[in-house]
Amino acid sequence: MSKSSPRQASVGLALAGGGPLGAIYEIGALCALEEALPGFKFTECQGYIGVSAGGFIAAGLANGLSPRQLCAAFIENTAPAPDRFDPALLLRPAWGEYRRRLAKLPGLLGRALWQVAVEGRSALGALERLGPALPTGLLSGEPIAEQLRAQFSLPGRTDDFRQLKSRLVLVATDLDSGQAMPFGMPGHDHVPISRAVQASAALPGLFPPVRIDGRFYVDGALKKTLHASVLLAHKPELLICLNPLVPYRADVGEEIPPLVDAGLPVVLSQTFRSLIHSRLELGMKGYARSHPETDILLFEPDPRDAELYMANTFSYSQRRRLAEHAYQQTRAILRRQFASLQPRLAGHGLTLDESVLFDASRQLLADKPPERTAAQRTADAMKQLDAALTRLESRMA
C-alpha cells in the first residue's frame, strides 16, 4: 500500500511595497519560489495582504493570475490586452489635481498680497498661504485603477473583495487620522479592489491621496512595512513574506566608493530603506512572539546586492534584466538555505525540488522578447478601442 502524500498546510502571503522596482522584484522572486515548490500555487493561498506595490501583485494573485502570468503582463508585455501593463500608465500627469489647485491660486494670492501691503506681514509669511495651491501629487493613479478594473472584469475574475475565493487585504493609510485601513476586511470590503490598490500605492508627493467614502487615503507603508498581523490573526500554518527594499551593506574591507559620492538620491534611498527595514525587523520579531503557531518565512534581496540597490526604483527600462536578477538571486538564496528550509517546509507538506534549484540552465525570461504578430497587434488595438468606447459611453450616460 502506497504512503499518501502529506497534507499541504494553509499558506498566507504578505507582500511589502517598493514602487515599480518592488513589483519587479516580487514577480521574479515569486516565479522562482513557485517553480521550486512542486505542487504549490501562489494563486491558491489561504489569504493575501499587500501594501503599496505589493497590493498590485497580491490583487492579481488573488484573482488567479499566476506569477508567470504577472511576469508576461508586467515584465515582458506579451500578455493580451487588457492584462498587458503599459508602463506609461504610471507617468500620466495628475491634470485634474493641477486644475483644482490652480483654481485656488487667485484667491490665495490676493490674500497674501493684502497681508503684505495692508497688514504689514513679511513676504515669506504671506507666501505660506499659497501652500494649498500646490498639487498633492504629480502623477495620476486613475489610469492604473482603470486598467485593473478592466483586468478584473474578465470572466473568472472580480473587482469585488467579497467574491474572491481567498481573503485579500490591501492596506492604505487614512491621511486625516494616520490610521491603517485594511480594505478587504469585513466592513471595508465594499470598496472595489482596483480602487483599494490605487489608495494603497498613493505615495505622498508622487500620487494624490485617493478619496474613498469621504476620506482620503495614501500609501499603506506609512504605518508598517508588511501589516502581516492582519493575516496572522487567521492563524495560517505558514506565512511567506516578501520585502523588496533593504539598505545596502558593504562588507568590511570591501573597496567601494562611499554612497555619499552618488549624491542626494542615493543618500535618501539608503535613509528610507534603513528606516523601513529596521521597522520590519522589529515587526518580524513581534510576529514570532505573538503568533508562535505560524511558521514565518521572509525573503528579501541580499543587502550586498549593489545591482538591485542602485537600480532606479521607478525605472521600467531595465525591468527585464532586474526581474531575471531577482529570479536568479532568489534561486541562489534557496540553494544556500536548502538544508534549513527543507525540513521546515516538509512540516507543511511542501518540498524544495533540488533538480530545479540546481539546474543552472533555468531562466525566467527568454534572451529576446518574442515579436508580436501583426494580427496580435491589431487585435490588441481593437480591444483597447472597445474599452475606451465603453468608458466613454459610461461617462456620457
CSV table of C-alpha atoms in Angstrom, one decimal:
chain,number,residue,atom,x,y,z
A,1,MET,CA,0.0,0.0,0.0
A,2,SER,CA,1.5,3.4,-1.0
A,3,LYS,CA,2.0,6.0,1.5
A,4,SER,CA,-0.2,9.1,1.0
A,5,SER,CA,1.4,12.5,0.4
A,6,PRO,CA,1.4,14.8,3.4
A,7,ARG,CA,-1.4,17.4,3.7
A,8,GLN,CA,-0.4,20.8,2.4
A,9,ALA,CA,-0.6,23.5,5.1
A,10,SER,CA,-2.7,26.7,4.9
A,11,VAL,CA,-0.4,29.3,3.5
A,12,GLY,CA,-0.6,33.1,3.7
A,13,LEU,CA,1.3,35.6,1.6
A,14,ALA,CA,2.4,39.1,2.7
A,15,LEU,CA,3.9,41.4,0.1
A,16,ALA,CA,5.6,44.7,1.0
A,17,GLY,CA,5.8,47.8,-1.2
A,18,GLY,CA,8.7,49.3,-3.1
A,19,GLY,CA,7.5,51.1,-6.2
A,20,PRO,CA,7.8,49.5,-9.7
A,21,LEU,CA,11.2,48.0,-8.7
A,22,GLY,CA,9.5,46.3,-5.7
A,23,ALA,CA,6.8,44.8,-8.0
A,24,ILE,CA,9.5,43.6,-10.4
A,25,TYR,CA,11.5,42.0,-7.6
A,26,GLU,CA,8.4,40.3,-6.2
A,27,ILE,CA,7.4,38.9,-9.5
A,28,GLY,CA,10.8,37.4,-10.1
A,29,ALA,CA,11.1,36.1,-6.6
A,30,LEU,CA,7.5,34.5,-6.7
A,31,CYS,CA,8.3,32.8,-10.0
A,32,ALA,CA,11.5,31.3,-8.5
A,33,LEU,CA,9.7,30.2,-5.4
A,34,GLU,CA,6.7,28.6,-7.1
A,35,GLU,CA,8.9,26.8,-9.6
A,36,ALA,CA,11.0,25.4,-6.7
A,37,LEU,CA,7.9,24.2,-4.8
A,38,PRO,CA,6.3,21.4,-6.9
A,39,GLY,CA,2.5,21.2,-6.4
A,40,PHE,CA,2.3,24.6,-4.8
A,41,LYS,CA,0.5,27.5,-6.4
A,42,PHE,CA,0.6,31.1,-5.2
A,43,THR,CA,-2.9,31.6,-6.6
A,44,GLU,CA,-4.3,29.1,-4.0
A,45,CYS,CA,-3.1,30.8,-0.8
A,46,GLN,CA,-5.5,31.0,2.2
A,47,GLY,CA,-5.0,34.7,2.3
A,48,TYR,CA,-3.1,37.7,0.9
A,49,ILE,CA,-2.0,41.0,2.2
A,50,GLY,CA,-0.4,43.6,0.1
A,51,VAL,CA,0.9,47.1,0.8
A,52,SER,CA,1.6,49.6,-2.0
A,53,ALA,CA,3.2,47.9,-5.0
A,54,GLY,CA,2.7,44.6,-3.1
A,55,GLY,CA,-1.0,45.2,-3.2
A,56,PHE,CA,-0.9,45.3,-7.0
A,57,ILE,CA,0.7,41.8,-7.1
A,58,ALA,CA,-1.5,40.4,-4.3
A,59,ALA,CA,-4.6,41.5,-6.1
A,60,GLY,CA,-3.5,39.8,-9.3
A,61,LEU,CA,-2.7,36.5,-7.5
A,62,ALA,CA,-6.0,36.6,-5.6
A,63,ASN,CA,-7.7,36.9,-9.0
A,64,GLY,CA,-6.0,33.8,-10.3
A,65,LEU,CA,-3.1,35.4,-12.2
A,66,SER,CA,-0.1,33.2,-11.6
A,67,PRO,CA,3.4,34.7,-11.1
A,68,ARG,CA,4.3,33.7,-14.7
A,69,GLN,CA,1.2,35.4,-16.0
A,70,LEU,CA,2.1,38.5,-14.0
A,71,CYS,CA,5.5,38.4,-15.5
A,72,ALA,CA,4.1,38.2,-19.0
A,73,ALA,CA,1.8,41.2,-18.3
A,74,PHE,CA,4.1,43.4,-16.2
A,75,ILE,CA,7.7,42.5,-17.3
A,76,GLU,CA,7.6,41.0,-20.8
A,77,ASN,CA,4.5,42.9,-22.1
A,78,THR,CA,3.5,39.8,-24.0
A,79,ALA,CA,0.1,39.2,-22.3
A,80,PRO,CA,-3.0,40.0,-24.3
A,81,ALA,CA,-4.9,43.2,-23.5
A,82,PRO,CA,-6.1,44.2,-21.0
A,83,ASP,CA,-3.7,42.2,-18.9
A,84,ARG,CA,-0.6,43.7,-20.6
A,85,PHE,CA,0.6,46.6,-18.4
A,86,ASP,CA,1.7,49.7,-20.2
A,87,PRO,CA,4.5,51.5,-18.2
A,88,ALA,CA,3.3,54.8,-19.5
A,89,LEU,CA,0.2,54.5,-17.2
A,90,LEU,CA,2.4,55.4,-14.3
A,91,LEU,CA,3.6,58.6,-15.9
A,92,ARG,CA,0.3,60.3,-16.6
A,93,PRO,CA,0.3,63.8,-15.0
A,94,ALA,CA,-2.4,64.5,-12.4
A,95,TRP,CA,-4.1,67.1,-14.6
A,96,GLY,CA,-7.3,67.1,-12.5
A,97,GLU,CA,-5.3,67.8,-9.4
A,98,TYR,CA,-3.4,70.6,-11.1
A,99,ARG,CA,-6.7,72.2,-12.2
A,100,ARG,CA,-8.2,72.0,-8.7
A,101,ARG,CA,-5.2,73.6,-7.1
A,102,LEU,CA,-4.7,76.3,-9.7
A,103,ALA,CA,-8.3,77.3,-9.2
A,104,LYS,CA,-7.4,78.3,-5.7
A,105,LEU,CA,-4.4,80.4,-6.6
A,106,PRO,CA,-6.1,83.8,-7.4
A,107,GLY,CA,-7.9,83.9,-4.0
A,108,LEU,CA,-4.9,82.8,-2.1
A,109,LEU,CA,-2.6,85.2,-3.9
A,110,GLY,CA,-4.9,88.1,-3.3
A,111,ARG,CA,-5.0,87.4,0.5
A,112,ALA,CA,-1.2,87.0,0.5
A,113,LEU,CA,-0.7,90.4,-1.2
A,114,TRP,CA,-3.2,92.0,1.3
A,115,GLN,CA,-1.2,90.7,4.2
A,116,VAL,CA,2.0,92.2,2.8
A,117,ALA,CA,0.6,95.5,1.6
A,118,VAL,CA,-2.0,96.3,4.2
A,119,GLU,CA,-1.3,94.2,7.3
A,120,GLY,CA,2.5,94.7,7.0
A,121,ARG,CA,3.4,91.0,7.3
A,122,SER,CA,6.6,89.6,5.9
A,123,ALA,CA,6.6,88.3,2.3
A,124,LEU,CA,7.8,84.9,3.4
A,125,GLY,CA,5.0,84.6,5.9
A,126,ALA,CA,2.4,85.6,3.3
A,127,LEU,CA,3.8,83.1,0.8
A,128,GLU,CA,2.9,80.3,3.2
A,129,ARG,CA,-0.7,81.0,2.4
A,130,LEU,CA,0.0,79.7,-1.2
A,131,GLY,CA,0.6,76.2,0.1
A,132,PRO,CA,-3.0,75.0,-0.7
A,133,ALA,CA,-2.3,75.8,-4.4
A,134,LEU,CA,0.4,73.2,-4.6
A,135,PRO,CA,-0.7,69.9,-6.1
A,136,THR,CA,-0.6,67.0,-3.6
A,137,GLY,CA,0.7,64.6,-6.3
A,138,LEU,CA,2.5,64.9,-9.6
A,139,LEU,CA,1.1,61.8,-11.3
A,140,SER,CA,-2.3,60.3,-11.6
A,141,GLY,CA,-3.2,56.9,-10.2
A,142,GLU,CA,-6.5,56.8,-12.1
A,143,PRO,CA,-5.1,55.1,-15.2
A,144,ILE,CA,-3.8,52.3,-13.0
A,145,ALA,CA,-7.2,51.8,-11.4
A,146,GLU,CA,-8.9,51.8,-14.8
A,147,GLN,CA,-6.6,49.1,-16.1
A,148,LEU,CA,-7.1,47.0,-13.0
A,149,ARG,CA,-10.9,47.4,-13.4
A,150,ALA,CA,-10.7,46.1,-17.0
A,151,GLN,CA,-8.4,43.2,-15.9
A,152,PHE,CA,-10.7,42.2,-13.1
A,153,SER,CA,-13.8,42.4,-15.2
A,154,LEU,CA,-12.7,39.4,-17.3
A,155,PRO,CA,-14.5,36.1,-16.8
A,156,GLY,CA,-13.3,34.2,-13.7
A,157,ARG,CA,-12.1,37.4,-12.0
A,158,THR,CA,-13.7,40.0,-9.9
A,159,ASP,CA,-13.1,43.6,-8.6
A,160,ASP,CA,-15.1,42.8,-5.5
A,161,PHE,CA,-13.3,41.6,-2.4
A,162,ARG,CA,-16.4,39.6,-1.3
A,163,GLN,CA,-16.4,37.5,-4.5
A,164,LEU,CA,-12.8,36.2,-4.1
A,165,LYS,CA,-12.2,32.6,-3.1
A,166,SER,CA,-9.4,33.7,-0.6
A,167,ARG,CA,-9.1,36.6,1.7
A,168,LEU,CA,-7.4,39.6,0.2
A,169,VAL,CA,-6.4,42.7,2.3
A,170,LEU,CA,-4.9,45.8,0.8
A,171,VAL,CA,-3.7,48.3,3.4
A,172,ALA,CA,-3.8,52.1,2.9
A,173,THR,CA,-3.3,55.0,5.4
A,174,ASP,CA,-6.1,57.4,6.4
A,175,LEU,CA,-4.4,60.8,5.8
A,176,ASP,CA,-6.5,62.6,8.3
A,177,SER,CA,-6.1,60.2,11.2
A,178,GLY,CA,-2.8,58.4,10.4
A,179,GLN,CA,-4.6,55.0,10.9
A,180,ALA,CA,-4.1,52.0,8.8
A,181,MET,CA,-7.2,51.0,6.7
A,182,PRO,CA,-7.4,47.2,5.8
A,183,PHE,CA,-9.5,47.3,2.7
A,184,GLY,CA,-11.0,43.8,2.2
A,185,MET,CA,-11.7,43.1,5.8
A,186,PRO,CA,-15.4,42.9,6.9
A,187,GLY,CA,-16.8,46.5,6.9
A,188,HIS,CA,-14.2,47.6,4.5
A,189,ASP,CA,-14.8,45.1,1.7
A,190,HIS,CA,-17.3,47.1,-0.3
A,191,VAL,CA,-14.6,49.2,-1.9
A,192,PRO,CA,-13.6,48.0,-5.4
A,193,ILE,CA,-10.2,46.1,-5.4
A,194,SER,CA,-8.9,48.4,-8.1
A,195,ARG,CA,-9.6,51.5,-6.0
A,196,ALA,CA,-8.0,49.9,-2.9
A,197,VAL,CA,-4.9,49.1,-4.9
A,198,GLN,CA,-4.7,52.8,-6.1
A,199,ALA,CA,-5.1,54.0,-2.5
A,200,SER,CA,-2.5,51.6,-1.0
A,201,ALA,CA,0.0,52.7,-3.6
A,202,ALA,CA,-0.6,56.5,-3.4
A,203,LEU,CA,2.9,57.6,-2.4
A,204,PRO,CA,2.6,61.1,-0.9
A,205,GLY,CA,4.1,63.7,-3.2
A,206,LEU,CA,4.0,61.4,-6.2
A,207,PHE,CA,0.3,60.4,-6.4
A,208,PRO,CA,-2.6,62.5,-4.9
A,209,PRO,CA,-4.5,61.0,-2.0
A,210,VAL,CA,-7.4,58.8,-3.1
A,211,ARG,CA,-10.9,59.6,-1.9
A,212,ILE,CA,-13.0,56.7,-0.7
A,213,ASP,CA,-16.2,57.2,1.2
A,214,GLY,CA,-15.4,60.8,2.0
A,215,ARG,CA,-12.0,60.0,3.5
A,216,PHE,CA,-8.5,60.4,1.8
A,217,TYR,CA,-6.0,57.6,1.7
A,218,VAL,CA,-2.3,57.4,0.9
A,219,ASP,CA,0.4,54.7,0.8
A,220,GLY,CA,-0.1,51.9,3.3
A,221,ALA,CA,3.6,51.7,4.1
A,222,LEU,CA,3.4,54.9,6.2
A,223,LYS,CA,2.3,52.8,9.2
A,224,LYS,CA,4.0,49.4,8.8
A,225,THR,CA,6.1,47.7,6.2
A,226,LEU,CA,4.1,44.4,5.9
A,227,HIS,CA,1.0,44.6,8.1
A,228,ALA,CA,1.3,40.8,8.4
A,229,SER,CA,-0.6,40.7,11.7
A,230,VAL,CA,-3.9,41.1,9.7
A,231,LEU,CA,-3.3,37.6,8.2
A,232,LEU,CA,-1.7,36.1,11.3
A,233,ALA,CA,-4.9,36.7,13.1
A,234,HIS,CA,-6.4,34.0,11.0
A,235,LYS,CA,-3.7,31.6,12.0
A,236,PRO,CA,-2.2,30.3,8.8
A,237,GLU,CA,0.3,27.5,9.4
A,238,LEU,CA,2.8,29.1,7.1
A,239,LEU,CA,3.3,32.7,6.2
A,240,ILE,CA,5.5,33.7,3.3
A,241,CYS,CA,6.7,37.3,3.3
A,242,LEU,CA,8.5,39.2,0.6
A,243,ASN,CA,10.2,42.6,1.2
A,244,PRO,CA,11.9,44.2,-1.9
A,245,LEU,CA,13.7,47.1,-0.2
A,246,VAL,CA,16.7,46.6,2.0
A,247,PRO,CA,19.5,49.0,2.9
A,248,TYR,CA,22.8,48.4,1.1
A,249,ARG,CA,25.6,46.9,3.2
A,250,ALA,CA,29.2,46.8,2.1
A,251,ASP,CA,31.3,44.0,3.6
A,252,VAL,CA,34.1,45.1,5.9
A,253,GLY,CA,37.2,45.9,3.9
A,254,GLU,CA,35.3,45.9,0.6
A,255,GLU,CA,36.7,48.6,-1.8
A,256,ILE,CA,33.7,50.5,-3.0
A,257,PRO,CA,33.1,54.3,-3.2
A,258,PRO,CA,31.1,55.8,-0.3
A,259,LEU,CA,27.4,56.0,-1.0
A,260,VAL,CA,27.6,59.8,-0.4
A,261,ASP,CA,29.6,60.1,-3.6
A,262,ALA,CA,26.4,59.2,-5.6
A,263,GLY,CA,24.6,62.2,-4.4
A,264,LEU,CA,21.3,63.0,-2.8
A,265,PRO,CA,19.0,60.4,-4.4
A,266,VAL,CA,21.2,57.5,-3.1
A,267,VAL,CA,21.6,59.1,0.3
A,268,LEU,CA,17.8,59.5,0.6
A,269,SER,CA,17.3,55.9,-0.7
A,270,GLN,CA,19.6,54.5,1.9
A,271,THR,CA,17.9,56.5,4.6
A,272,PHE,CA,14.4,55.4,3.6
A,273,ARG,CA,15.4,51.8,3.2
A,274,SER,CA,17.2,51.8,6.6
A,275,LEU,CA,14.1,53.2,8.3
A,276,ILE,CA,11.6,50.8,6.8
A,277,HIS,CA,13.8,47.8,7.3
A,278,SER,CA,14.5,48.5,10.9
A,279,ARG,CA,10.7,48.7,11.4
A,280,LEU,CA,10.3,45.4,9.5
A,281,GLU,CA,12.9,43.7,11.7
A,282,LEU,CA,11.0,44.8,14.9
A,283,GLY,CA,7.8,43.7,13.3
A,284,MET,CA,9.1,40.2,12.4
A,285,LYS,CA,10.3,39.7,16.0
A,286,GLY,CA,7.0,40.7,17.3
A,287,TYR,CA,5.1,38.4,15.0
A,288,ALA,CA,7.3,35.4,16.1
A,289,ARG,CA,6.4,36.1,19.7
A,290,SER,CA,2.7,36.9,19.3
A,291,HIS,CA,2.0,34.1,16.8
A,292,PRO,CA,4.2,31.1,17.6
A,293,GLU,CA,1.7,28.8,15.9
A,294,THR,CA,2.6,30.2,12.5
A,295,ASP,CA,5.9,29.4,10.7
A,296,ILE,CA,7.1,32.7,9.1
A,297,LEU,CA,9.5,32.8,6.2
A,298,LEU,CA,10.9,36.1,5.0
A,299,PHE,CA,12.5,36.5,1.5
A,300,GLU,CA,14.3,39.7,0.6
A,301,PRO,CA,17.3,40.8,-1.6
A,302,ASP,CA,20.8,40.3,-0.4
A,303,PRO,CA,21.8,43.6,1.3
A,304,ARG,CA,25.2,43.4,-0.6
A,305,ASP,CA,23.4,43.2,-4.0
A,306,ALA,CA,24.6,46.5,-5.4
A,307,GLU,CA,23.0,45.9,-8.8
A,308,LEU,CA,19.5,45.7,-7.4
A,309,TYR,CA,20.2,48.5,-4.9
A,310,MET,CA,21.5,51.0,-7.5
A,311,ALA,CA,18.6,50.4,-9.9
A,312,ASN,CA,16.2,53.3,-10.3
A,313,THR,CA,13.1,52.5,-8.2
A,314,PHE,CA,10.8,53.9,-10.8
A,315,SER,CA,12.6,52.6,-13.9
A,316,TYR,CA,10.9,50.3,-16.4
A,317,SER,CA,13.7,50.4,-19.0
A,318,GLN,CA,15.6,47.8,-17.0
A,319,ARG,CA,12.7,45.7,-15.9
A,320,ARG,CA,13.6,42.5,-17.8
A,321,ARG,CA,17.2,42.5,-16.5
A,322,LEU,CA,16.0,43.2,-12.9
A,323,ALA,CA,13.3,40.6,-13.0
A,324,GLU,CA,15.8,38.0,-14.2
A,325,HIS,CA,18.2,39.2,-11.5
A,326,ALA,CA,15.6,38.8,-8.8
A,327,TYR,CA,14.6,35.4,-10.1
A,328,GLN,CA,18.2,34.1,-10.1
A,329,GLN,CA,19.1,35.7,-6.7
A,330,THR,CA,16.0,34.1,-5.1
A,331,ARG,CA,17.1,30.7,-6.5
A,332,ALA,CA,20.6,31.3,-5.1
A,333,ILE,CA,19.1,32.1,-1.6
A,334,LEU,CA,17.0,28.9,-1.8
A,335,ARG,CA,20.1,26.9,-2.6
A,336,ARG,CA,22.1,28.4,0.2
A,337,GLN,CA,19.3,27.8,2.7
A,338,PHE,CA,18.3,24.4,1.4
A,339,ALA,CA,19.4,22.4,4.4
A,340,SER,CA,17.4,24.6,6.9
A,341,LEU,CA,14.4,25.3,4.7
A,342,GLN,CA,13.7,21.7,3.6
A,343,PRO,CA,12.7,20.4,7.0
A,344,ARG,CA,10.6,23.5,7.8
A,345,LEU,CA,8.7,23.2,4.5
A,346,ALA,CA,8.3,19.4,4.9
A,347,GLY,CA,6.4,20.0,8.1
A,348,HIS,CA,3.8,21.9,6.0
A,349,GLY,CA,3.5,19.3,3.2
A,350,LEU,CA,5.9,21.2,0.9
A,351,THR,CA,9.3,20.3,-0.5
A,352,LEU,CA,12.0,22.1,-2.4
A,353,ASP,CA,12.9,20.5,-5.8
A,354,GLU,CA,16.6,20.0,-5.9
A,355,SER,CA,16.7,19.3,-9.6
A,356,VAL,CA,15.0,22.6,-10.3
A,357,LEU,CA,17.1,24.7,-7.9
A,358,PHE,CA,20.4,23.3,-9.1
A,359,ASP,CA,19.6,23.4,-12.8
A,360,ALA,CA,22.0,26.2,-14.0
A,361,SER,CA,20.3,26.5,-17.3
A,362,ARG,CA,17.0,27.8,-15.9
A,363,GLN,CA,15.9,31.4,-16.8
A,364,LEU,CA,12.9,33.5,-16.0
A,365,LEU,CA,12.9,35.2,-19.4
A,366,ALA,CA,13.9,34.3,-22.9
A,367,ASP,CA,17.0,36.1,-24.2
A,368,LYS,CA,14.9,38.2,-26.5
A,369,PRO,CA,11.3,39.0,-26.2
A,370,PRO,CA,9.2,37.3,-28.9
A,371,GLU,CA,7.9,39.5,-31.7
A,372,ARG,CA,4.2,40.2,-31.7
A,373,THR,CA,2.5,39.4,-35.0
A,374,ALA,CA,0.5,42.0,-36.9
A,375,ALA,CA,-2.7,40.1,-36.1
A,376,GLN,CA,-1.9,40.2,-32.4
A,377,ARG,CA,-1.2,43.9,-32.5
A,378,THR,CA,-4.4,44.6,-34.5
A,379,ALA,CA,-6.5,42.5,-32.0
A,380,ASP,CA,-5.0,44.4,-29.1
A,381,ALA,CA,-5.7,47.7,-30.7
A,382,MET,CA,-9.3,46.8,-31.3
A,383,LYS,CA,-9.7,45.7,-27.6
A,384,GLN,CA,-8.2,48.9,-26.4
A,385,LEU,CA,-10.5,50.9,-28.7
A,386,ASP,CA,-13.5,48.9,-27.5
A,387,ALA,CA,-12.5,49.5,-23.8
A,388,ALA,CA,-12.1,53.2,-24.5
A,389,LEU,CA,-15.5,53.5,-26.2
A,390,THR,CA,-17.1,51.6,-23.3
A,391,ARG,CA,-15.6,54.0,-20.8
A,392,LEU,CA,-16.7,57.0,-22.8
A,393,GLU,CA,-20.2,55.6,-23.1
A,394,SER,CA,-20.5,55.1,-19.3
A,395,ARG,CA,-19.3,58.6,-18.6
A,396,MET,CA,-21.9,60.1,-21.1
A,397,ALA,CA,-24.7,58.0,-19.7
